CSV table of C-alpha atoms in Angstrom, one decimal:
chain,number,residue,atom,x,y,z
A,127,MET,CA,8.8,-0.6,-6.6
A,128,PRO,CA,11.9,0.6,-5.4
A,129,THR,CA,12.4,4.5,-5.2
A,130,VAL,CA,16.0,5.9,-6.0
A,131,SER,CA,16.7,9.3,-4.4
A,132,VAL,CA,19.7,11.3,-6.2
A,133,GLU,CA,20.7,14.8,-6.2
A,134,ARG,CA,19.6,16.6,-9.6
A,135,SER,CA,22.7,18.4,-9.9
A,136,ALA,CA,24.9,15.0,-9.2
A,137,LEU,CA,23.0,13.1,-11.8
A,138,PHE,CA,23.2,15.7,-14.4
A,139,ALA,CA,26.8,16.0,-13.9
A,140,HIS,CA,27.1,12.2,-14.5
A,141,LEU,CA,24.8,12.3,-17.5
A,142,GLY,CA,26.8,15.4,-18.9
A,143,ARG,CA,23.5,17.2,-19.9
A,144,THR,CA,20.7,19.3,-18.2
A,145,TYR,CA,17.2,19.1,-18.3
A,146,THR,CA,14.2,21.1,-17.0
A,147,ASP,CA,12.1,19.1,-14.7
A,148,GLU,CA,9.6,18.5,-17.4
A,149,GLU,CA,12.2,17.3,-19.8
A,150,PHE,CA,13.6,15.1,-17.3
A,151,ASP,CA,10.1,13.7,-16.4
A,152,GLU,CA,9.5,12.8,-20.1
A,153,LEU,CA,12.9,11.2,-20.5
A,154,CYS,CA,12.1,8.8,-17.5
A,155,PHE,CA,9.0,8.2,-19.2
A,156,GLU,CA,10.6,7.1,-22.4
A,157,PHE,CA,12.9,4.7,-20.7
A,158,GLY,CA,10.3,3.0,-18.6
A,159,VAL,CA,10.8,4.5,-15.2
A,160,GLU,CA,9.0,7.4,-13.3
A,161,LEU,CA,9.9,10.5,-11.7
A,162,ASP,CA,8.1,10.0,-8.6
A,163,GLU,CA,8.8,13.3,-6.8
A,164,ILE,CA,10.9,16.3,-7.0
A,165,THR,CA,11.9,17.5,-3.4
A,166,SER,CA,14.9,18.5,-1.0
A,167,GLU,CA,16.2,17.8,2.2
A,168,LYS,CA,14.9,20.6,3.8
A,169,GLU,CA,11.2,20.0,2.3
A,170,GLU,CA,11.1,16.6,3.4
A,171,ALA,CA,11.7,17.5,6.8
A,172,THR,CA,9.0,20.3,6.7
A,173,LYS,CA,6.5,17.8,5.5
A,174,SER,CA,7.5,14.9,8.1
A,175,ALA,CA,4.6,14.2,10.5
A,176,THR,CA,7.1,12.3,12.7
A,177,VAL,CA,10.5,14.3,13.0
A,178,LYS,CA,9.8,17.9,14.3
A,179,LEU,CA,12.9,20.1,14.0
A,180,SER,CA,13.9,23.4,15.6
A,181,LYS,CA,14.0,26.4,13.1
A,182,GLU,CA,18.0,26.1,13.6
A,183,GLN,CA,18.0,22.4,12.6
A,184,LEU,CA,15.9,23.1,9.3
A,185,ALA,CA,18.0,26.1,8.3
A,186,SER,CA,21.0,23.8,8.4
A,187,LEU,CA,19.2,21.0,5.9
A,188,SER,CA,20.2,21.2,2.4
A,189,GLU,CA,17.8,22.7,-0.4
A,190,GLU,CA,19.6,20.8,-3.1
A,191,VAL,CA,16.9,19.6,-5.5
A,192,ILE,CA,16.4,15.7,-5.0
A,193,TYR,CA,14.8,13.7,-7.6
A,194,LYS,CA,13.0,10.3,-6.3
A,195,ILE,CA,12.9,7.9,-9.2
A,196,ASP,CA,10.8,4.6,-9.2
A,197,VAL,CA,12.4,1.8,-10.6
A,198,PRO,CA,11.2,-1.9,-11.7
A,199,ALA,CA,11.5,-4.0,-8.9
A,200,ASN,CA,13.7,-6.5,-10.9
A,201,ARG,CA,16.2,-3.7,-12.2
A,202,TYR,CA,18.9,-4.0,-9.7
A,203,ASP,CA,21.1,-2.2,-11.9
A,204,LEU,CA,18.9,0.9,-11.8
A,205,LEU,CA,19.5,0.9,-7.6
A,206,CYS,CA,22.2,3.7,-7.8
A,207,ILE,CA,23.2,7.1,-9.8
A,208,GLU,CA,25.9,5.0,-11.4
A,209,GLY,CA,23.4,2.6,-12.9
A,210,ILE,CA,20.6,5.0,-13.4
A,211,SER,CA,23.1,7.5,-15.2
A,212,ARG,CA,24.9,4.9,-17.3
A,213,SER,CA,21.7,3.3,-18.4
A,214,LEU,CA,20.3,6.7,-19.7
A,215,ARG,CA,23.7,7.6,-21.4
A,216,VAL,CA,23.6,4.2,-23.3
A,217,PHE,CA,19.8,4.7,-24.1
A,218,LEU,CA,20.4,8.3,-25.6
A,219,GLY,CA,23.4,6.9,-27.6
A,220,ASP,CA,26.0,9.0,-25.9
A,221,ILE,CA,28.0,5.9,-24.9
A,222,ASP,CA,28.3,2.3,-25.5
A,223,ALA,CA,27.5,-0.4,-22.8
A,224,PRO,CA,30.5,-1.2,-21.0
A,225,ASN,CA,32.4,-4.7,-21.4
A,226,PHE,CA,33.4,-6.1,-18.1
A,227,THR,CA,36.9,-7.7,-17.7
A,228,ILE,CA,37.7,-10.4,-15.2
A,229,LEU,CA,41.5,-9.7,-14.6
A,230,PRO,CA,44.2,-12.3,-13.3
A,231,ALA,CA,44.5,-12.5,-9.4
A,232,SER,CA,47.4,-10.3,-8.7
A,233,ASP,CA,47.8,-11.8,-5.2
A,234,GLU,CA,47.1,-15.4,-4.6
A,235,ALA,CA,46.5,-15.3,-1.0
A,236,SER,CA,43.9,-12.3,-1.0
A,237,SER,CA,42.2,-14.0,-3.8
A,238,THR,CA,41.4,-17.2,-1.8
A,239,MET,CA,38.4,-17.9,0.5
A,240,THR,CA,38.2,-21.1,2.6
A,241,VAL,CA,34.8,-22.3,3.7
A,242,ILE,CA,34.5,-24.4,6.5
A,243,GLN,CA,31.3,-26.3,5.1
A,244,SER,CA,30.6,-28.7,8.1
A,245,SER,CA,29.8,-25.3,10.4
A,246,THR,CA,28.5,-23.0,7.8
A,247,SER,CA,26.5,-25.4,6.2
A,248,THR,CA,23.9,-25.2,9.2
A,249,VAL,CA,23.4,-21.4,9.3
A,250,ARG,CA,24.4,-19.6,5.9
A,251,PRO,CA,26.0,-21.8,3.5
A,252,PHE,CA,27.3,-19.8,0.7
A,253,VAL,CA,29.8,-17.0,0.0
A,254,VAL,CA,31.1,-15.2,-3.0
A,255,CYS,CA,33.8,-12.8,-3.4
A,256,ALA,CA,35.3,-10.3,-5.7
A,257,ILE,CA,38.3,-7.6,-5.5
A,258,LEU,CA,38.3,-3.9,-7.1
A,259,ARG,CA,41.6,-2.7,-7.4
A,260,ASP,CA,42.8,1.0,-7.4
A,261,VAL,CA,39.4,2.5,-6.9
A,262,THR,CA,39.1,6.1,-6.3
A,263,PHE,CA,36.3,7.2,-4.0
A,264,ASP,CA,35.1,10.8,-2.6
A,265,GLU,CA,32.3,11.4,-0.5
A,266,ALA,CA,29.6,11.2,-3.2
A,267,ARG,CA,31.0,7.8,-4.6
A,268,TYR,CA,31.4,6.7,-1.1
A,269,GLN,CA,27.6,7.4,-0.3
A,270,SER,CA,26.4,5.9,-3.4
A,271,PHE,CA,28.4,2.8,-2.5
A,272,ILE,CA,26.6,2.4,1.0
A,273,GLU,CA,23.3,3.1,-0.5
A,274,LEU,CA,23.6,0.7,-3.3
A,275,GLN,CA,24.2,-2.0,-0.6
A,276,ASP,CA,21.3,-0.8,1.4
A,277,GLN,CA,18.8,-1.0,-1.7
A,278,LEU,CA,20.1,-4.5,-2.5
A,279,HIS,CA,19.5,-5.5,1.2
A,280,ARG,CA,15.9,-4.2,1.0
A,281,ASN,CA,14.9,-5.7,-2.3
A,282,LEU,CA,16.7,-8.7,-3.8
A,283,CYS,CA,18.4,-9.6,-0.5
A,284,ARG,CA,15.0,-9.7,1.3
A,285,LEU,CA,16.2,-7.9,4.5
A,286,ARG,CA,19.6,-9.7,4.4
A,287,THR,CA,17.9,-13.1,5.2
A,288,LEU,CA,19.0,-14.4,1.5
A,289,VAL,CA,22.1,-12.4,1.1
A,290,ALA,CA,24.2,-10.1,3.2
A,291,ILE,CA,26.8,-8.1,1.7
A,292,GLY,CA,30.3,-7.1,3.2
A,293,THR,CA,32.9,-4.7,1.9
A,294,HIS,CA,36.4,-4.4,3.3
A,295,ASP,CA,39.5,-2.3,2.8
A,296,LEU,CA,41.6,-5.1,1.4
A,297,ASP,CA,45.1,-3.5,2.7
A,298,SER,CA,43.8,-3.4,6.2
A,299,VAL,CA,43.5,-7.3,6.4
A,300,LYS,CA,45.6,-10.2,5.4
A,301,GLY,CA,44.4,-13.1,3.1
A,302,PRO,CA,44.0,-15.9,2.7
A,303,PHE,CA,40.3,-15.4,3.9
A,304,THR,CA,38.2,-18.1,5.9
A,305,TYR,CA,34.2,-18.2,6.0
A,306,ASP,CA,33.3,-20.1,9.1
A,307,ALA,CA,30.5,-20.7,11.7
A,308,ARG,CA,31.3,-20.4,15.4
A,309,ALA,CA,29.7,-20.2,18.9
A,310,PRO,CA,28.8,-16.6,19.7
A,311,ALA,CA,31.2,-16.6,22.9
A,312,ASP,CA,34.2,-17.4,20.5
A,313,ILE,CA,33.6,-14.4,18.1
A,314,LYS,CA,35.1,-11.3,19.5
A,315,PHE,CA,35.7,-7.9,17.8
A,316,VAL,CA,35.3,-4.5,17.4
A,317,PRO,CA,32.2,-3.8,15.4
A,318,LEU,CA,31.9,-0.8,12.8
A,319,THR,CA,29.0,0.9,15.0
A,320,HIS,CA,31.9,1.2,17.8
A,321,THR,CA,34.7,1.9,15.9
A,322,ASP,CA,35.0,5.5,17.9
A,323,GLU,CA,34.9,4.1,21.4
A,324,GLY,CA,36.9,0.8,20.5
A,325,ARG,CA,34.5,-1.1,22.3
A,326,GLU,CA,34.9,-5.0,21.9
A,327,PHE,CA,31.9,-7.4,21.9
A,328,ASP,CA,31.4,-11.1,21.6
A,329,GLY,CA,28.5,-12.6,19.6
A,330,ALA,CA,26.1,-13.0,21.9
A,331,SER,CA,26.5,-9.6,23.8
A,332,LEU,CA,26.6,-7.8,20.5
A,333,MET,CA,23.2,-9.3,19.5
A,334,GLU,CA,21.9,-8.0,23.1
A,335,CYS,CA,23.3,-4.6,22.3
A,336,TYR,CA,21.6,-4.1,18.9
A,337,GLU,CA,18.4,-5.4,20.4
A,338,THR,CA,18.4,-2.5,23.1
A,339,ASP,CA,20.6,0.3,22.0
A,340,ALA,CA,18.6,2.9,20.4
A,341,ALA,CA,21.7,4.2,18.6
A,342,CYS,CA,21.8,0.9,16.6
A,343,LYS,CA,18.0,0.6,16.1
A,344,HIS,CA,18.7,0.0,12.5
A,345,LEU,CA,20.4,-3.1,13.1
A,346,LYS,CA,17.8,-4.3,15.2
A,347,PRO,CA,15.5,-6.0,12.4
A,348,TYR,CA,18.4,-8.2,11.4
A,349,VAL,CA,19.4,-9.7,14.8
A,350,PRO,CA,16.6,-12.5,14.8
A,351,ILE,CA,18.0,-13.8,11.6
A,352,ILE,CA,20.9,-15.4,13.4
A,353,LYS,CA,20.5,-14.8,17.2
A,354,ASN,CA,18.9,-18.3,18.1
A,355,SER,CA,21.4,-20.0,16.0
A,356,PRO,CA,24.2,-22.2,18.0
A,357,LEU,CA,26.8,-20.9,15.5
A,358,TYR,CA,27.3,-17.4,14.1
A,359,PRO,CA,28.8,-16.9,10.6
A,360,VAL,CA,32.1,-15.1,10.6
A,361,VAL,CA,34.5,-14.0,8.0
A,362,LEU,CA,38.1,-13.9,9.2
A,363,ASP,CA,41.7,-13.0,7.4
A,364,SER,CA,44.6,-15.0,8.1
A,365,GLU,CA,45.5,-13.6,11.2
A,366,GLU,CA,41.9,-14.6,12.7
A,367,THR,CA,40.8,-10.6,12.5
A,368,VAL,CA,37.0,-10.6,12.6
A,369,MET,CA,36.0,-8.8,9.2
A,370,SER,CA,32.6,-9.5,9.3
A,371,LEU,CA,29.7,-11.0,11.3
A,372,PRO,CA,27.1,-11.5,8.6
A,373,PRO,CA,24.3,-10.5,8.4
A,374,ILE,CA,24.6,-8.4,10.9
A,375,ILE,CA,27.8,-6.0,10.9
A,376,ASN,CA,31.3,-5.5,9.8
A,377,GLY,CA,34.7,-5.2,11.8
A,378,SER,CA,35.9,-1.9,12.5
A,379,LYS,CA,39.4,-2.8,11.0
A,380,SER,CA,38.5,-3.6,7.9
A,381,ARG,CA,36.2,-0.6,7.2
A,382,ILE,CA,36.2,1.3,4.0
A,383,THR,CA,37.3,5.1,4.2
A,384,LEU,CA,37.8,7.6,1.4
A,385,ASP,CA,41.4,6.5,1.4
A,386,THR,CA,40.4,2.9,0.6
A,387,LYS,CA,41.9,1.8,-3.0
A,388,ASN,CA,41.4,-1.9,-2.8
A,389,VAL,CA,38.1,-3.2,-2.0
A,390,PHE,CA,37.3,-6.8,-0.8
A,391,ILE,CA,33.4,-7.7,-1.3
A,392,GLU,CA,32.0,-10.7,0.2
A,393,CYS,CA,28.2,-11.9,0.0
A,394,THR,CA,27.5,-14.6,2.3
A,395,ALA,CA,23.9,-16.3,1.3
A,396,THR,CA,21.3,-19.0,1.7
A,397,ASP,CA,20.9,-18.6,-2.0
A,398,LEU,CA,23.8,-19.0,-4.1
A,399,THR,CA,21.9,-17.7,-7.5
A,400,LYS,CA,20.9,-14.5,-5.8
A,401,ALA,CA,24.5,-13.9,-4.0
A,402,ASN,CA,26.1,-14.2,-7.5
A,403,ILE,CA,23.5,-11.3,-8.8
A,404,VAL,CA,24.3,-9.2,-6.0
A,405,LEU,CA,27.9,-9.7,-6.5
A,406,ASP,CA,27.7,-8.9,-10.1
A,407,THR,CA,25.7,-5.8,-9.3
A,408,VAL,CA,27.8,-4.2,-6.9
A,409,VAL,CA,31.1,-5.0,-9.2
A,410,ALA,CA,29.2,-3.8,-12.3
A,411,MET,CA,28.5,-0.5,-10.8
A,412,PHE,CA,31.4,0.5,-8.8
A,413,SER,CA,34.1,-1.0,-11.2
A,414,GLU,CA,34.1,2.1,-13.2
A,415,TYR,CA,35.9,3.8,-10.4
A,416,ALA,CA,38.8,1.4,-10.8
A,417,ALA,CA,42.1,2.5,-12.2
A,418,ASN,CA,41.1,0.0,-15.2
A,419,PRO,CA,37.3,0.8,-15.6
A,420,PHE,CA,34.9,-2.2,-15.3
A,421,SER,CA,37.4,-4.7,-14.4
A,422,VAL,CA,37.7,-6.9,-11.4
A,423,GLU,CA,39.7,-9.4,-9.9
A,424,PRO,CA,38.4,-12.9,-8.8
A,425,VAL,CA,38.5,-14.8,-6.0
A,426,THR,CA,38.6,-18.6,-5.5
A,427,VAL,CA,36.0,-20.2,-3.0
A,428,ASN,CA,37.4,-23.6,-1.5
A,429,TYR,CA,34.8,-25.7,0.5
A,430,VAL,CA,36.6,-28.0,3.0
A,431,ASN,CA,35.4,-31.0,5.2
A,432,GLU,CA,36.4,-31.7,8.3
A,433,SER,CA,39.7,-33.3,7.0
A,434,GLN,CA,40.5,-30.0,5.3
A,435,GLU,CA,40.0,-31.5,1.9
A,436,VAL,CA,38.5,-29.6,-0.9
A,437,VAL,CA,35.0,-30.9,-1.6
A,438,ASN,CA,33.8,-28.0,-4.0
A,439,SER,CA,35.3,-25.1,-5.5
A,440,TYR,CA,34.2,-22.2,-7.8
A,441,VAL,CA,35.4,-18.5,-9.0
A,442,SER,CA,33.5,-15.6,-8.3
A,443,PRO,CA,32.3,-13.0,-9.8
A,444,GLN,CA,30.5,-14.7,-12.5
A,445,MET,CA,30.0,-11.5,-14.6
A,446,PHE,CA,28.2,-13.8,-17.3
A,447,THR,CA,27.2,-12.7,-20.8
A,448,ARG,CA,24.6,-14.9,-22.6
A,449,LYS,CA,22.6,-15.0,-25.2
A,450,GLU,CA,18.6,-14.9,-25.6
A,451,THR,CA,16.3,-15.2,-28.6
A,452,ALA,CA,13.0,-14.1,-29.7
A,453,THR,CA,11.4,-14.1,-33.1
A,454,VAL,CA,10.9,-10.7,-34.9
A,455,LYS,CA,7.4,-11.7,-35.7
A,456,PHE,CA,6.8,-12.4,-32.0
A,457,VAL,CA,8.2,-9.1,-30.7
A,458,ASN,CA,6.3,-7.0,-33.1
A,459,SER,CA,3.0,-8.9,-32.7
A,460,LEU,CA,3.6,-8.4,-28.9
A,461,ILE,CA,4.1,-4.8,-29.1
A,462,GLY,CA,1.9,-3.9,-31.9
A,463,ILE,CA,4.6,-2.4,-34.0
A,464,ASN,CA,5.9,-3.5,-37.4
A,465,VAL,CA,9.7,-2.9,-37.4
A,466,GLU,CA,12.0,-4.1,-39.8
A,467,ALA,CA,14.4,-6.9,-38.5
A,468,GLU,CA,17.6,-4.6,-39.0
A,469,LYS,CA,16.1,-1.9,-37.3
A,470,MET,CA,15.2,-4.0,-34.3
A,471,VAL,CA,19.0,-5.0,-34.0
A,472,GLU,CA,19.9,-1.4,-33.7
A,473,LEU,CA,17.3,-0.9,-31.2
A,474,CYS,CA,19.0,-3.7,-28.8
A,475,SER,CA,22.3,-1.2,-28.5
A,476,LYS,CA,19.7,1.4,-26.7
A,477,ILE,CA,18.7,-0.9,-24.1
A,478,GLN,CA,22.1,-2.7,-23.3
A,479,LEU,CA,21.2,-5.9,-25.2
A,480,GLY,CA,23.9,-5.7,-28.0
A,481,PRO,CA,25.4,-6.6,-29.9
A,482,ALA,CA,22.5,-8.2,-31.5
A,483,GLN,CA,22.2,-10.5,-34.7
A,484,LEU,CA,19.6,-12.2,-37.0
A,485,LEU,CA,19.6,-15.7,-37.2
A,486,PRO,CA,17.6,-17.6,-39.8
A,487,GLY,CA,14.1,-18.9,-38.5
A,488,THR,CA,13.4,-22.6,-38.6
A,489,THR,CA,10.4,-22.2,-40.8
A,490,GLU,CA,9.5,-19.9,-43.6
A,491,ASP,CA,6.6,-18.6,-41.5
A,492,GLU,CA,8.5,-18.1,-38.2
A,493,GLY,CA,10.7,-15.5,-39.8
A,494,PRO,CA,14.3,-14.3,-38.8
A,495,ILE,CA,15.2,-15.0,-35.1
A,496,LEU,CA,16.8,-11.9,-32.9
A,497,GLU,CA,19.7,-13.0,-31.1
A,498,VAL,CA,20.4,-10.5,-28.1
A,499,THR,CA,23.3,-10.4,-25.7
A,500,VAL,CA,22.4,-10.2,-22.2
A,501,PRO,CA,25.1,-8.4,-19.7
A,502,PRO,CA,25.7,-9.5,-16.0
A,503,THR,CA,23.6,-6.5,-15.1
A,504,ARG,CA,20.5,-7.6,-16.7
A,505,SER,CA,19.4,-10.6,-14.6
A,506,ASP,CA,15.6,-9.6,-15.2
A,507,ILE,CA,15.8,-10.9,-19.0
A,508,LEU,CA,14.5,-14.5,-18.7
A,509,HIS,CA,12.7,-15.1,-21.8
A,510,ALA,CA,11.3,-13.6,-25.1
A,511,VAL,CA,8.7,-11.5,-23.6
A,512,ASP,CA,11.6,-9.5,-21.5
A,513,ILE,CA,13.0,-8.7,-24.9
A,514,ALA,CA,9.9,-7.8,-26.5
A,515,GLU,CA,9.4,-5.4,-23.6
A,516,ASP,CA,12.7,-3.6,-23.8
A,517,ILE,CA,12.4,-3.3,-27.6
A,518,GLY,CA,9.3,-1.5,-27.0
A,519,ILE,CA,11.0,0.9,-24.6
A,520,ALA,CA,13.6,1.6,-27.2
A,521,PHE,CA,11.0,1.8,-30.0
A,522,GLY,CA,9.3,4.5,-27.8
A,523,TYR,CA,5.9,3.9,-26.2
A,524,ASN,CA,4.7,7.2,-28.1
A,525,ASN,CA,5.7,6.0,-31.3
A,526,ILE,CA,3.2,3.1,-31.0
A,527,GLU,CA,0.2,3.9,-33.2
A,528,ARG,CA,-2.8,3.9,-31.3
A,529,LYS,CA,-5.6,1.5,-32.9
A,530,VAL,CA,-9.2,0.6,-32.4
A,531,PRO,CA,-9.6,-3.1,-31.6
A,532,GLN,CA,-11.3,-5.1,-34.5
A,533,THR,CA,-13.4,-7.1,-32.0
A,534,CYS,CA,-16.2,-6.0,-29.8
A,535,THR,CA,-16.3,-8.6,-26.8
A,536,VAL,CA,-17.0,-8.7,-23.1
A,537,GLY,CA,-13.8,-9.8,-21.3
A,538,GLY,CA,-13.5,-12.6,-19.1
A,539,GLU,CA,-10.7,-14.7,-17.7
A,540,GLN,CA,-10.0,-18.2,-19.0
A,541,PRO,CA,-10.1,-21.1,-16.5
A,542,LEU,CA,-6.4,-21.9,-17.3
A,543,ASN,CA,-5.3,-18.6,-16.7
A,544,GLN,CA,-7.3,-18.3,-13.3
A,545,LEU,CA,-5.6,-21.6,-12.3
A,546,SER,CA,-2.3,-20.1,-13.4
A,547,ASP,CA,-2.7,-16.9,-11.2
A,548,LEU,CA,-3.4,-19.0,-8.2
A,549,LEU,CA,-0.5,-21.2,-8.8
A,550,ARG,CA,1.7,-18.1,-9.7
A,551,GLU,CA,1.1,-16.4,-6.2
A,552,GLU,CA,1.8,-19.2,-4.0
A,553,ILE,CA,4.8,-19.9,-5.9
A,554,ALA,CA,6.2,-16.4,-5.5
A,555,ARG,CA,5.3,-16.5,-1.8
A,556,ALA,CA,7.4,-19.4,-1.5
A,557,GLY,CA,10.4,-17.2,-2.9
A,558,TYR,CA,10.5,-18.4,-6.6
A,559,ILE,CA,11.0,-15.8,-9.4
A,560,GLU,CA,9.3,-16.0,-13.0
């Protein structure tokens, strides 16, 4: 279960409300997350058994209260302060869930990514992209932007083996862009880690540096992903400027700063489905800071063969909304409540599954069917059980009446369930989801 650390004052500023620690703990429980720890930077350093600081160093650390919030592993929209605060405000009824808009591309060159299929297919075959226009960064927003990418890399991206995120200052490079895979010796650029000294590396020497340089030890775990590959993936602009060497590091020239206004996002991947989820999540969280909130410009991704013929093409990001259904009878039965169908429609708005509507059942015994709208941020909604779970959260766990079971039996696992558990474990290890 991922843990998200947020400053209490910043979180309350996003929420537009203040709480005591006990009140916020109760709100987290009602929403289905857990306030795991209340701490501070100084307290963390004091308790650490591995990091020993001097009195002067401890005195310089902040005493700002930090909430550590445990969120469900499949709620990628809760991995940053923007997602947590937005979801809580919708849950509390302070705002409606946002509607995301894909705008027409304002610059054709910047909105085109060409993929050299013959080379990239051997190492990291997929890429999806998006553009955020007129974004306003400050120090807190910038740090949250970086931390969300780190959280996604640790979780859904499986330490960058499945997906790697690259973000760039669009105004510092020139489209159209190219995604290629080249010999390590042919890739030369100044990486983000060596911006101050302006030191240029080729692909092979950079991998050696990251394996041995203590200052870059945070990148060492990712080196084995591509080190032994004869070709390294690389994202370039129209002037052959190296924008990123995924899944390792971005180039210095296209680095994001507080002055960045237009952001180019690229996600290279071995799994296209997860790449789309990651891109949609980043866009959904930080498009709120665009001049036109919750808007994004698309990028057309063209795969070309050795003859430069387009063999495949798609537009990203997807930002799809979709419909899912569950019968009212099923939801009530699973949770152990008795909520009227019309009330259940209202509850959907609290958990960002609105607008919802009632459809007639196929049989009289089945009863009305609840149809919900799943936004692009809720990739965790896969079937009727997920809808029922969220309805339970919206209804309130504390409002569910406690009942003594009417049967008295000794529990035992059904043979079919035992087999299912064994299969589920093996399938999960193979990388599949529910």
